[in-house]
Short mmCIF file of C-alpha atoms in Angstrom, two decimals:
data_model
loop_
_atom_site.label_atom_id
_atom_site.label_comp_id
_atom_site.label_asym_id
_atom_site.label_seq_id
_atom_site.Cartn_x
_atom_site.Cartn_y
_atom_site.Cartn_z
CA UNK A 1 -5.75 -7.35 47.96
CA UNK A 2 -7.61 -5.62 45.34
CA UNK A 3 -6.60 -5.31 41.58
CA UNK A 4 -5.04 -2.19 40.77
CA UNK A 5 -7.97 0.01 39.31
CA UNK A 6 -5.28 1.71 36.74
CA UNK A 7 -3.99 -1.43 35.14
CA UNK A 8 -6.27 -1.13 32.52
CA UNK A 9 -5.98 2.34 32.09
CA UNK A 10 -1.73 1.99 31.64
CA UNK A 11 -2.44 -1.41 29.82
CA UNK A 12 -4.41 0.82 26.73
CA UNK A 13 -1.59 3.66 27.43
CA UNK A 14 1.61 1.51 26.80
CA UNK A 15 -0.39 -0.41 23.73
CA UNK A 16 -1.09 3.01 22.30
CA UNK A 17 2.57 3.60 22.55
CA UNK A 18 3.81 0.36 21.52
CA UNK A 19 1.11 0.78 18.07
CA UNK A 20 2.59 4.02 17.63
CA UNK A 21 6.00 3.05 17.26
CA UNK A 22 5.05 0.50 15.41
CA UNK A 23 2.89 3.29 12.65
CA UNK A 24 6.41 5.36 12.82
CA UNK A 25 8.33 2.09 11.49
CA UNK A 26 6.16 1.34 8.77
CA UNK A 27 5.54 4.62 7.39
CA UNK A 28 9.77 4.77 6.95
CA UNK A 29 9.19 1.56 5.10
CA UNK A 30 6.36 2.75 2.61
CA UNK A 31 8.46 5.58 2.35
CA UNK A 32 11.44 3.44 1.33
CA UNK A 33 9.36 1.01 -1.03
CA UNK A 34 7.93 4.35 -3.09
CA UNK A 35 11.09 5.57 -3.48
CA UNK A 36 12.27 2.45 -4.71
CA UNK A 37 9.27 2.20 -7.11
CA UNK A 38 10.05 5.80 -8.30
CA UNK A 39 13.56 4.98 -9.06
CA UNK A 40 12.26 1.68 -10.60
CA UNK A 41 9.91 3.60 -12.54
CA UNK A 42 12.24 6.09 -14.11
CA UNK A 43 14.80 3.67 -14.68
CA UNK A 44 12.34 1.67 -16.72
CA UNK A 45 11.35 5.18 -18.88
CA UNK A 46 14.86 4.41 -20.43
CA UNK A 47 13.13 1.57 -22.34
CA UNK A 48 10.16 3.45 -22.96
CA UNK A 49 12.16 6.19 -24.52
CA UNK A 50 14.46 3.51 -26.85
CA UNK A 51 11.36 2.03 -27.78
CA UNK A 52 9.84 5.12 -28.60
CA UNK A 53 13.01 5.87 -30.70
CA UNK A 54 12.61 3.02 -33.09
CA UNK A 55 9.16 3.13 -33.87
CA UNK A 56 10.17 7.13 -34.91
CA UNK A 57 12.67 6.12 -36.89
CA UNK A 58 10.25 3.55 -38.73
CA UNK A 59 7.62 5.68 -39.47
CA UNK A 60 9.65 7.93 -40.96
CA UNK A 61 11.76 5.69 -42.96
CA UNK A 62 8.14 4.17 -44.45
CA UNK A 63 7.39 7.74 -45.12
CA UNK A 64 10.70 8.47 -46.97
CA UNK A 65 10.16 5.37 -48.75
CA UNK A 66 6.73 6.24 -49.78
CA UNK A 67 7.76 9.21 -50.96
CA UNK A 68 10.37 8.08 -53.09
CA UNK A 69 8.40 5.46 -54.34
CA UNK A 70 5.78 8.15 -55.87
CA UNK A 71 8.60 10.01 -57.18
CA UNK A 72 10.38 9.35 -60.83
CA UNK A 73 13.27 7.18 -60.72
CA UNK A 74 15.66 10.57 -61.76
CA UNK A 75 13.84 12.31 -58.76
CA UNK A 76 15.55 13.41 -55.37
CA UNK A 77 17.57 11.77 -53.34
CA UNK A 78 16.20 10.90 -50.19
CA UNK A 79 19.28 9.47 -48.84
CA UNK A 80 20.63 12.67 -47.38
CA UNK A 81 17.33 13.66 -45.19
CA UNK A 82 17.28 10.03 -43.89
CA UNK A 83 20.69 10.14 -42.67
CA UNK A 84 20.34 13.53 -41.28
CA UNK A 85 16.86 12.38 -39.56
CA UNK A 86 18.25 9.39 -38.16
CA UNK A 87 21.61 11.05 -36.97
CA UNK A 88 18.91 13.65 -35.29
CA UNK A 89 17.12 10.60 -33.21
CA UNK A 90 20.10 8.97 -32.66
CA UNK A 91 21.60 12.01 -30.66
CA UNK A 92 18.09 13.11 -29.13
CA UNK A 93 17.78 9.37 -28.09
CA UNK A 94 21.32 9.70 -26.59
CA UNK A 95 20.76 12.86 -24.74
CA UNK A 96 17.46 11.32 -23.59
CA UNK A 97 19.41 8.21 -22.26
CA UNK A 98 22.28 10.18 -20.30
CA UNK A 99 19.63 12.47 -18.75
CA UNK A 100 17.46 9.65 -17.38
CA UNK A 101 20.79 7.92 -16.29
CA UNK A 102 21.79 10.62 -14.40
CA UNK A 103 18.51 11.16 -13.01
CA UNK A 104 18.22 7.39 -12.21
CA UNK A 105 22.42 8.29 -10.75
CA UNK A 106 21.11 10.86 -8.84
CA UNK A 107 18.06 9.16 -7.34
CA UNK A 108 20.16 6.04 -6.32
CA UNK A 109 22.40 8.90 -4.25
CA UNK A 110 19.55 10.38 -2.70
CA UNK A 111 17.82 6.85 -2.00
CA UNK A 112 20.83 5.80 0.01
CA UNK A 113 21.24 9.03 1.33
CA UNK A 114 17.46 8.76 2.91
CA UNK A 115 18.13 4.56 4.07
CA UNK A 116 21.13 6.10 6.21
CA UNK A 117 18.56 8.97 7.75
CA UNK A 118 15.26 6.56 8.18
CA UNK A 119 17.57 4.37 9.67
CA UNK A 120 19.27 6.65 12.28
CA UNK A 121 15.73 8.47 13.01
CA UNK A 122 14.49 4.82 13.27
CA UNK A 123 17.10 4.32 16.33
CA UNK A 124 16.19 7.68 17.67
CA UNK A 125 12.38 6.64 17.63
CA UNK A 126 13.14 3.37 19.25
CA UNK A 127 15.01 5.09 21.82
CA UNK A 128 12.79 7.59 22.32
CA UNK A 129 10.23 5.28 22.66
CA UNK A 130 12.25 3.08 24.88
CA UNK A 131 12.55 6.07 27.37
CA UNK A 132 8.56 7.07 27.14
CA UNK A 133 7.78 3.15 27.65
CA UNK A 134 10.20 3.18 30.89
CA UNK A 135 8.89 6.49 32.01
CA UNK A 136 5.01 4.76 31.48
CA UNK A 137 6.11 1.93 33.88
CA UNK A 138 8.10 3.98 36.57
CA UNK A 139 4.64 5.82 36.64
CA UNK A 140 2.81 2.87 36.48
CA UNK A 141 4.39 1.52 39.43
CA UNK A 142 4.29 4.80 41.38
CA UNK A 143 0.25 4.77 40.84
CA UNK A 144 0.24 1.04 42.03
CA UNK A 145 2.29 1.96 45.29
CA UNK A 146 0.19 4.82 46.05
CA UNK A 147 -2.86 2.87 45.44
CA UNK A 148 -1.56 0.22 47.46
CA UNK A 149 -0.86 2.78 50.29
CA UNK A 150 -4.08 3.77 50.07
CA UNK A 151 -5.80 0.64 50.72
CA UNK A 152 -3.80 -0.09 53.67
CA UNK A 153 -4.69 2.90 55.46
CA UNK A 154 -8.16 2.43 54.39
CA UNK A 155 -8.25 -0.81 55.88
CA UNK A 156 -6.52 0.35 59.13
CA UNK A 157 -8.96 3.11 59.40
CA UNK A 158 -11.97 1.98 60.69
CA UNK A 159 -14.80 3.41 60.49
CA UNK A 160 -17.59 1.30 62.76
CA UNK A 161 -15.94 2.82 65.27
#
């Protein structure tokens, strides 16, 4: 009996299939790792924006005290602006802080919210490839019975005569 001559032909089909699910799964997971790393990354701005605070706040307390170190001794009282300047970071710093929590809040929501859908349009893909990889064999067999079929009449069919 001969080899099927569409073997290799379904062989390349179904591994085209098979690589393609494959793609679909790891493009959910980049997806999931960059928004991971995005939340990551504006979680981390929270430091960044403390940090950023602080040096602020000491540059312009070394300018205050420069400034009242030029003045006379009977000069004005910085005291006042400093407060007020440092009261002003405090509650920009603040505001800063709750608005990259809530964005970080937020983010966290909408990362869960997209593990729950990549992960129910992951089962959808594997079914759907399931049902495309049974479909590939039901035809593959069909071919391979017809081919079959063919042969045997071929070889019954003689024609010498």
């Amino acid at each position: 009996m001969t080899q099927n001559p569409f073997t290799a032909m379904f062989t390349a089909q179904r591994t085209a299939i098979e690589q393609s699910q494959q793609l679909t799964h790891d493009a959910l997971e980049a997806q999931k790792t960059s928004f991971g790393a995005f939340v990551d990354a504006v979680e981390s701005s929270s430091s960044a924006v403390e940090t950023n605070a602080e040096f602020t706040k000491g540059a312009v307390v070394a300018y205050f005290d420069a400034v009242e170190a030029s003045m006379p001794e009977d000069g004005v009282d910085l005291e006042e602006f400093r407060a007020q300047f440092e009261e002003n970071v405090d509650a920009m710093t603040d505001a800063q802080q709750e608005s990259i929590s809530a964005v970080a809040e937020a983010l966290h929501e909408s990362e869960a919210a997209y593990d729950e859908f990549s992960a129910s349009y992951a089962d959808v893909v594997d079914t759907s490839f399931d049902a495309m990889l049974e479909a590939h064999e039901q035809a593959e067999e069909n071919v391979s019975a017809v081919t079959e079929n063919v042969d045997s009449v071929a070889e019954e069919f003689d024609v010498s005569a």
